[in-house]
PDB file of C-alpha atoms in Angstrom:
ATOM      1  CA  ALA A   1     -11.524  19.443  20.287  1.00 78.00           C
ATOM      2  CA  GLN A   2      -9.632  16.601  18.703  1.00 87.00           C
ATOM      3  CA  SER A   3      -6.968  17.532  16.194  1.00 92.00           C
ATOM      4  CA  VAL A   4      -3.993  16.068  14.386  1.00 95.00           C
ATOM      5  CA  ALA A   5      -0.979  17.732  12.868  1.00 96.00           C
ATOM      6  CA  GLN A   6       1.255  16.421  10.130  1.00 97.00           C
ATOM      7  CA  PRO A   7       4.241  18.746  10.287  1.00 96.00           C
ATOM      8  CA  GLU A   8       5.767  17.762   6.951  1.00 96.00           C
ATOM      9  CA  ASP A   9       4.108  18.590   3.658  1.00 96.00           C
ATOM     10  CA  GLN A  10       6.430  16.182   1.873  1.00 97.00           C
ATOM     11  CA  VAL A  11       8.892  13.452   2.786  1.00 98.00           C
ATOM     12  CA  ASN A  12      11.519  12.253   0.330  1.00 98.00           C
ATOM     13  CA  VAL A  13      13.319   8.953   0.807  1.00 98.00           C
ATOM     14  CA  ALA A  14      15.438   6.662  -1.309  1.00 98.00           C
ATOM     15  CA  GLU A  15      14.154   3.216  -2.173  1.00 98.00           C
ATOM     16  CA  GLY A  16      15.326   0.658   0.361  1.00 97.00           C
ATOM     17  CA  ASN A  17      15.790   3.214   3.136  1.00 98.00           C
ATOM     18  CA  PRO A  18      13.538   3.383   6.179  1.00 98.00           C
ATOM     19  CA  LEU A  19      10.768   5.947   6.115  1.00 97.00           C
ATOM     20  CA  THR A  20       8.901   7.897   8.755  1.00 98.00           C
ATOM     21  CA  VAL A  21       5.833  10.062   8.282  1.00 98.00           C
ATOM     22  CA  LYS A  22       5.083  12.132  11.356  1.00 98.00           C
ATOM     23  CA  CYS A  23       1.791  12.763  13.122  1.00 98.00           C
ATOM     24  CA  THR A  24       1.040  14.443  16.438  1.00 97.00           C
ATOM     25  CA  TYR A  25      -2.347  14.622  18.053  1.00 96.00           C
ATOM     26  CA  SER A  26      -4.369  16.533  20.591  1.00 94.00           C
ATOM     27  CA  VAL A  27      -7.330  14.817  22.221  1.00 89.00           C
ATOM     28  CA  SER A  28      -9.499  14.887  25.274  1.00 86.00           C
ATOM     29  CA  GLY A  29      -9.679  11.388  26.616  1.00 84.00           C
ATOM     30  CA  ASN A  30      -8.114   8.300  25.101  1.00 85.00           C
ATOM     31  CA  PRO A  31      -6.750   8.673  21.580  1.00 89.00           C
ATOM     32  CA  TYR A  32      -8.034   6.491  18.763  1.00 91.00           C
ATOM     33  CA  LEU A  33      -5.738   7.020  15.805  1.00 94.00           C
ATOM     34  CA  PHE A  34      -5.742   5.953  12.176  1.00 95.00           C
ATOM     35  CA  TRP A  35      -3.496   6.110   9.126  1.00 97.00           C
ATOM     36  CA  TYR A  36      -4.839   6.172   5.578  1.00 97.00           C
ATOM     37  CA  VAL A  37      -3.069   6.222   2.209  1.00 97.00           C
ATOM     38  CA  GLN A  38      -4.297   7.830  -0.998  1.00 96.00           C
ATOM     39  CA  TYR A  39      -2.822   6.938  -4.381  1.00 95.00           C
ATOM     40  CA  PRO A  40      -3.274   9.402  -7.264  1.00 91.00           C
ATOM     41  CA  ASN A  41      -6.882   9.805  -8.382  1.00 89.00           C
ATOM     42  CA  ARG A  42      -8.077   7.217  -5.875  1.00 92.00           C
ATOM     43  CA  GLY A  43     -10.004   7.162  -2.627  1.00 93.00           C
ATOM     44  CA  LEU A  44      -8.414   6.723   0.782  1.00 95.00           C
ATOM     45  CA  GLN A  45      -7.386   3.263   1.910  1.00 96.00           C
ATOM     46  CA  PHE A  46      -7.107   2.242   5.550  1.00 95.00           C
ATOM     47  CA  LEU A  47      -3.587   1.248   6.650  1.00 96.00           C
ATOM     48  CA  LEU A  48      -3.734   0.748  10.405  1.00 96.00           C
ATOM     49  CA  LYS A  49      -5.179   1.959  13.674  1.00 94.00           C
ATOM     50  CA  TYR A  50      -4.272   2.352  17.311  1.00 93.00           C
ATOM     51  CA  ILE A  51      -7.019   1.781  19.839  1.00 88.00           C
ATOM     52  CA  THR A  52      -5.279   0.339  22.869  1.00 83.00           C
ATOM     53  CA  GLY A  53      -2.576  -2.163  23.724  1.00 83.00           C
ATOM     54  CA  ASP A  54       0.854  -2.421  22.129  1.00 88.00           C
ATOM     55  CA  ASN A  55       2.457   0.859  21.180  1.00 92.00           C
ATOM     56  CA  LEU A  56       3.726  -0.614  17.906  1.00 95.00           C
ATOM     57  CA  VAL A  57       0.872  -1.277  15.518  1.00 95.00           C
ATOM     58  CA  LYS A  58       1.341  -3.301  12.335  1.00 95.00           C
ATOM     59  CA  GLY A  59      -0.745  -2.651   9.262  1.00 94.00           C
ATOM     60  CA  SER A  60      -1.058  -3.235   5.550  1.00 92.00           C
ATOM     61  CA  TYR A  61       1.756  -3.237   2.946  1.00 93.00           C
ATOM     62  CA  GLY A  62       4.486  -3.620   5.598  1.00 95.00           C
ATOM     63  CA  PHE A  63       3.678  -0.350   7.362  1.00 97.00           C
ATOM     64  CA  GLU A  64       3.688   0.061  11.115  1.00 97.00           C
ATOM     65  CA  ALA A  65       3.082   2.961  13.456  1.00 97.00           C
ATOM     66  CA  GLU A  66       4.497   3.815  16.834  1.00 96.00           C
ATOM     67  CA  PHE A  67       2.194   5.317  19.433  1.00 96.00           C
ATOM     68  CA  ASN A  68       3.920   7.517  22.003  1.00 95.00           C
ATOM     69  CA  LYS A  69       1.631   8.890  24.670  1.00 93.00           C
ATOM     70  CA  SER A  70       4.167  11.189  26.336  1.00 94.00           C
ATOM     71  CA  GLN A  71       5.013  12.846  23.014  1.00 95.00           C
ATOM     72  CA  THR A  72       1.411  12.646  21.737  1.00 95.00           C
ATOM     73  CA  SER A  73       2.689  11.180  18.500  1.00 97.00           C
ATOM     74  CA  PHE A  74       1.673   8.414  16.149  1.00 97.00           C
ATOM     75  CA  HIS A  75       4.379   8.213  13.483  1.00 98.00           C
ATOM     76  CA  LEU A  76       4.041   5.945  10.472  1.00 98.00           C
ATOM     77  CA  LYS A  77       7.086   3.845   9.645  1.00 98.00           C
ATOM     78  CA  LYS A  78       8.361   1.283   7.192  1.00 98.00           C
ATOM     79  CA  PRO A  79      11.776  -0.418   7.413  1.00 97.00           C
ATOM     80  CA  SER A  80      12.446  -0.417   3.659  1.00 97.00           C
ATOM     81  CA  ALA A  81      10.651   1.963   1.311  1.00 98.00           C
ATOM     82  CA  LEU A  82       9.401   0.997  -2.134  1.00 97.00           C
ATOM     83  CA  VAL A  83       8.812   3.305  -5.090  1.00 97.00           C
ATOM     84  CA  SER A  84       5.235   2.066  -5.051  1.00 96.00           C
ATOM     85  CA  ASP A  85       4.820   3.537  -1.544  1.00 97.00           C
ATOM     86  CA  SER A  86       4.806   6.998  -3.111  1.00 97.00           C
ATOM     87  CA  ALA A  87       1.417   8.462  -2.223  1.00 97.00           C
ATOM     88  CA  LEU A  88      -0.403  10.909   0.057  1.00 97.00           C
ATOM     89  CA  TYR A  89      -0.684   9.796   3.671  1.00 98.00           C
ATOM     90  CA  PHE A  90      -3.268  10.999   6.178  1.00 97.00           C
ATOM     91  CA  CYS A  91      -3.301  10.685   9.932  1.00 97.00           C
ATOM     92  CA  ALA A  92      -6.712  10.881  11.620  1.00 95.00           C
ATOM     93  CA  VAL A  93      -8.160  10.851  15.121  1.00 93.00           C
ATOM     94  CA  ARG A  94     -11.618   9.738  16.178  1.00 89.00           C
ATOM     95  CA  ASP A  95     -13.818  12.432  17.694  1.00 81.00           C
ATOM     96  CA  VAL A  96     -15.016  12.172  21.292  1.00 72.00           C
ATOM     97  CA  TYR A  97     -18.443  10.879  20.301  1.00 74.00           C
ATOM     98  CA  GLY A  98     -17.033   8.154  18.089  1.00 73.00           C
ATOM     99  CA  ASN A  99     -18.984   9.117  14.973  1.00 79.00           C
ATOM    100  CA  LYS A 100     -16.420  11.059  13.022  1.00 87.00           C
ATOM    101  CA  LEU A 101     -12.766  11.281  12.083  1.00 91.00           C
ATOM    102  CA  VAL A 102     -10.657  14.424  12.113  1.00 92.00           C
ATOM    103  CA  PHE A 103      -7.945  14.326   9.455  1.00 94.00           C
ATOM    104  CA  GLY A 104      -4.553  15.945   9.229  1.00 95.00           C
ATOM    105  CA  ALA A 105      -3.582  17.932   6.153  1.00 95.00           C
ATOM    106  CA  GLY A 106      -1.689  15.025   4.659  1.00 96.00           C
ATOM    107  CA  THR A 107       1.951  14.280   3.823  1.00 97.00           C
ATOM    108  CA  ILE A 108       3.194  13.469   0.346  1.00 97.00           C
ATOM    109  CA  LEU A 109       5.694  10.621   0.389  1.00 98.00           C
ATOM    110  CA  ARG A 110       8.066  10.375  -2.570  1.00 98.00           C
ATOM    111  CA  VAL A 111      10.290   7.341  -2.828  1.00 98.00           C
ATOM    112  CA  LYS A 112      13.000   7.608  -5.460  1.00 97.00           C
ATOM    113  CA  SER A 113      14.849   4.714  -7.030  1.00 94.00           C
TER     114      SER A 113
ATOM    115  CA  ASN B   1     -17.598  -6.475  -4.816  1.00 60.00           C
ATOM    116  CA  ALA B   2     -18.251  -2.774  -5.461  1.00 73.00           C
ATOM    117  CA  GLY B   3     -17.946  -1.377  -1.907  1.00 93.00           C
ATOM    118  CA  VAL B   4     -18.633   2.372  -2.090  1.00 96.00           C
ATOM    119  CA  THR B   5     -19.658   3.725  -5.509  1.00 96.00           C
ATOM    120  CA  GLN B   6     -19.729   7.410  -6.337  1.00 97.00           C
ATOM    121  CA  THR B   7     -21.301   8.951  -9.419  1.00 96.00           C
ATOM    122  CA  PRO B   8     -20.345  10.859 -11.427  1.00 97.00           C
ATOM    123  CA  LYS B   9     -16.537  10.630 -11.352  1.00 96.00           C
ATOM    124  CA  PHE B  10     -16.083  14.020 -12.990  1.00 96.00           C
ATOM    125  CA  GLN B  11     -18.326  17.038 -13.475  1.00 96.00           C
ATOM    126  CA  VAL B  12     -17.965  20.602 -14.658  1.00 97.00           C
ATOM    127  CA  LEU B  13     -20.639  23.111 -13.664  1.00 96.00           C
ATOM    128  CA  LYS B  14     -21.272  26.763 -14.204  1.00 97.00           C
ATOM    129  CA  THR B  15     -21.739  29.069 -11.245  1.00 97.00           C
ATOM    130  CA  GLY B  16     -25.334  28.920 -10.051  1.00 97.00           C
ATOM    131  CA  GLN B  17     -26.126  25.486 -11.457  1.00 97.00           C
ATOM    132  CA  SER B  18     -27.351  22.715  -9.197  1.00 96.00           C
ATOM    133  CA  MET B  19     -25.952  19.232  -8.930  1.00 96.00           C
ATOM    134  CA  THR B  20     -26.478  16.048  -6.918  1.00 97.00           C
ATOM    135  CA  LEU B  21     -23.589  13.731  -6.148  1.00 98.00           C
ATOM    136  CA  GLN B  22     -24.617  10.155  -5.575  1.00 97.00           C
ATOM    137  CA  CYS B  23     -23.114   7.588  -3.219  1.00 97.00           C
ATOM    138  CA  ALA B  24     -24.211   3.974  -2.888  1.00 97.00           C
ATOM    139  CA  GLN B  25     -22.742   1.198  -0.761  1.00 96.00           C
ATOM    140  CA  ASP B  26     -23.215  -2.534  -0.678  1.00 95.00           C
ATOM    141  CA  MET B  27     -21.356  -3.081   2.597  1.00 92.00           C
ATOM    142  CA  ASN B  28     -24.468  -2.974   4.803  1.00 92.00           C
ATOM    143  CA  HIS B  29     -22.910  -0.156   6.819  1.00 92.00           C
ATOM    144  CA  ASN B  30     -25.091   2.146   8.862  1.00 92.00           C
ATOM    145  CA  SER B  31     -22.945   5.286   8.894  1.00 93.00           C
ATOM    146  CA  MET B  32     -22.193   7.328   5.788  1.00 95.00           C
ATOM    147  CA  TYR B  33     -20.144  10.487   5.308  1.00 96.00           C
ATOM    148  CA  TRP B  34     -19.445  13.201   2.749  1.00 98.00           C
ATOM    149  CA  TYR B  35     -16.042  14.915   2.700  1.00 97.00           C
ATOM    150  CA  ARG B  36     -14.364  17.443   0.503  1.00 97.00           C
ATOM    151  CA  GLN B  37     -10.634  17.355  -0.180  1.00 96.00           C
ATOM    152  CA  ASP B  38      -8.706  20.513  -0.987  1.00 93.00           C
ATOM    153  CA  PRO B  39      -4.933  20.856  -1.356  1.00 86.00           C
ATOM    154  CA  GLY B  40      -3.175  21.357   1.963  1.00 84.00           C
ATOM    155  CA  MET B  41      -6.379  21.035   3.953  1.00 86.00           C
ATOM    156  CA  GLY B  42      -6.852  17.315   4.251  1.00 89.00           C
ATOM    157  CA  LEU B  43     -10.395  16.023   4.283  1.00 94.00           C
ATOM    158  CA  ARG B  44     -13.135  18.116   5.801  1.00 95.00           C
ATOM    159  CA  LEU B  45     -16.465  16.638   6.785  1.00 95.00           C
ATOM    160  CA  ILE B  46     -19.490  18.201   5.106  1.00 97.00           C
ATOM    161  CA  TYR B  47     -22.345  16.059   6.427  1.00 97.00           C
ATOM    162  CA  TYR B  48     -22.762  12.627   7.872  1.00 95.00           C
ATOM    163  CA  SER B  49     -25.528  10.155   8.563  1.00 95.00           C
ATOM    164  CA  ALA B  50     -25.100   7.900  11.572  1.00 91.00           C
ATOM    165  CA  SER B  51     -27.992   5.715  10.473  1.00 89.00           C
ATOM    166  CA  GLU B  52     -30.857   5.622   8.014  1.00 90.00           C
ATOM    167  CA  GLY B  53     -33.189   8.534   8.654  1.00 89.00           C
ATOM    168  CA  THR B  54     -30.662  10.791  10.402  1.00 93.00           C
ATOM    169  CA  THR B  55     -28.261  13.408   9.091  1.00 96.00           C
ATOM    170  CA  ASP B  56     -25.966  15.852  10.853  1.00 95.00           C
ATOM    171  CA  LYS B  57     -23.760  18.748   9.880  1.00 96.00           C
ATOM    172  CA  GLY B  58     -20.031  18.388   9.793  1.00 94.00           C
ATOM    173  CA  GLU B  59     -17.309  20.990   9.691  1.00 92.00           C
ATOM    174  CA  VAL B  60     -18.227  22.713   6.398  1.00 96.00           C
ATOM    175  CA  PRO B  61     -21.956  22.246   5.646  1.00 97.00           C
ATOM    176  CA  ASN B  62     -22.763  25.659   4.173  1.00 97.00           C
ATOM    177  CA  GLY B  63     -23.922  25.490   0.558  1.00 96.00           C
ATOM    178  CA  TYR B  64     -24.755  21.780   0.720  1.00 98.00           C
ATOM    179  CA  ASN B  65     -27.705  19.563   1.522  1.00 97.00           C
ATOM    180  CA  VAL B  66     -27.880  15.817   1.949  1.00 98.00           C
ATOM    181  CA  SER B  67     -30.438  13.048   1.744  1.00 97.00           C
ATOM    182  CA  ARG B  68     -30.135   9.600   3.255  1.00 96.00           C
ATOM    183  CA  LEU B  69     -32.460   7.947   0.805  1.00 87.00           C
ATOM    184  CA  ASN B  70     -32.205   4.493   2.367  1.00 95.00           C
ATOM    185  CA  LYS B  71     -29.528   2.436   4.066  1.00 94.00           C
ATOM    186  CA  ARG B  72     -27.538   2.083   0.848  1.00 96.00           C
ATOM    187  CA  GLU B  73     -27.652   5.604  -0.566  1.00 97.00           C
ATOM    188  CA  PHE B  74     -26.504   9.018   0.654  1.00 97.00           C
ATOM    189  CA  SER B  75     -26.620  11.950  -1.756  1.00 98.00           C
ATOM    190  CA  LEU B  76     -25.016  15.382  -1.591  1.00 98.00           C
ATOM    191  CA  ARG B  77     -26.683  18.325  -3.312  1.00 98.00           C
ATOM    192  CA  LEU B  78     -25.270  21.688  -4.325  1.00 97.00           C
ATOM    193  CA  GLU B  79     -28.272  23.952  -4.866  1.00 93.00           C
ATOM    194  CA  SER B  80     -26.379  26.878  -6.385  1.00 96.00           C
ATOM    195  CA  ALA B  81     -22.794  25.978  -7.158  1.00 96.00           C
ATOM    196  CA  ALA B  82     -20.024  28.472  -6.411  1.00 97.00           C
ATOM    197  CA  PRO B  83     -16.375  28.413  -7.555  1.00 96.00           C
ATOM    198  CA  SER B  84     -15.348  27.866  -3.900  1.00 96.00           C
ATOM    199  CA  GLN B  85     -17.027  24.473  -4.098  1.00 97.00           C
ATOM    200  CA  THR B  86     -14.542  23.278  -6.700  1.00 97.00           C
ATOM    201  CA  SER B  87     -13.058  20.260  -4.966  1.00 97.00           C
ATOM    202  CA  VAL B  88     -12.813  16.497  -4.864  1.00 97.00           C
ATOM    203  CA  TYR B  89     -15.717  14.974  -2.965  1.00 98.00           C
ATOM    204  CA  PHE B  90     -15.484  11.657  -1.174  1.00 97.00           C
ATOM    205  CA  CYS B  91     -18.176   9.467   0.267  1.00 97.00           C
ATOM    206  CA  ALA B  92     -17.279   7.059   3.056  1.00 96.00           C
ATOM    207  CA  THR B  93     -19.081   4.432   5.109  1.00 95.00           C
ATOM    208  CA  ARG B  94     -18.517   2.783   8.445  1.00 92.00           C
ATOM    209  CA  ILE B  95     -20.178  -0.055  10.258  1.00 86.00           C
ATOM    210  CA  SER B  96     -21.960   1.154  13.368  1.00 74.00           C
ATOM    211  CA  GLY B  97     -21.808  -0.447  16.765  1.00 67.00           C
ATOM    212  CA  ASP B  98     -18.024  -0.314  16.870  1.00 68.00           C
ATOM    213  CA  SER B  99     -16.771   3.232  16.453  1.00 67.00           C
ATOM    214  CA  ASN B 100     -13.192   1.985  16.227  1.00 77.00           C
ATOM    215  CA  GLN B 101     -13.763   0.408  12.860  1.00 84.00           C
ATOM    216  CA  PRO B 102     -12.235   2.297   9.922  1.00 89.00           C
ATOM    217  CA  GLN B 103     -14.163   4.194   7.305  1.00 92.00           C
ATOM    218  CA  HIS B 104     -14.263   2.878   3.735  1.00 94.00           C
ATOM    219  CA  PHE B 105     -14.003   5.411   0.928  1.00 96.00           C
ATOM    220  CA  GLY B 106     -15.295   5.719  -2.600  1.00 96.00           C
ATOM    221  CA  GLU B 107     -13.088   6.792  -5.487  1.00 95.00           C
ATOM    222  CA  GLY B 108     -14.247  10.392  -5.408  1.00 96.00           C
ATOM    223  CA  THR B 109     -16.076  12.900  -7.603  1.00 97.00           C
ATOM    224  CA  ARG B 110     -13.937  15.634  -9.121  1.00 96.00           C
ATOM    225  CA  LEU B 111     -16.077  18.748  -9.399  1.00 97.00           C
ATOM    226  CA  SER B 112     -15.080  21.968 -11.138  1.00 97.00           C
ATOM    227  CA  ILE B 113     -17.236  25.068 -11.002  1.00 97.00           C
ATOM    228  CA  LEU B 114     -16.532  27.799 -13.494  1.00 95.00           C
TER     229      LEU B 114
END
């Protein structure tokens, strides 16, 4: 079965520093991976996805993610964090039939000024 | 440009009461989903509807029923609410035909069961 793991419950970073939010996956077949962000009391917003092609995927709000097949990872990155990036981030993988997403537990990102 | 609209936004129920959560979309998407979000557990799929007229169980369907009323609307019903169903419920939609397209989420319904 498809699964994702987000090993960090919370990531703290200073404003202006680079940030990384980690995600590892387990799939049968090709991985189709997604990152979503959730701001307080809001729904999830799509950030980016990896389907095929370049291992570095660019998304919304300056975020990017690096796909690494050998390490089965899909880490979310941003070169310079903003306080407004503080939110809950979810990694997700598409199921084998293509109908559903399987989500990780989420990582809280706190950016301090 | 409403997207995915969930009603109500908040609700408090007593144990044993029934409740229907409504979801409506104006995105002309075929697939619709109901999730629950609990701290430390991410989002777990309750039910989904790949197209109008079809529904399927997700990971945690017990205690819930759904109705795909038409292409726009997908409702989630709690027949006899239990405190374990206290959660934040999200509806999502996705265009069919390309399973690599992202899901689009509503703002959620915060449900407390006493």
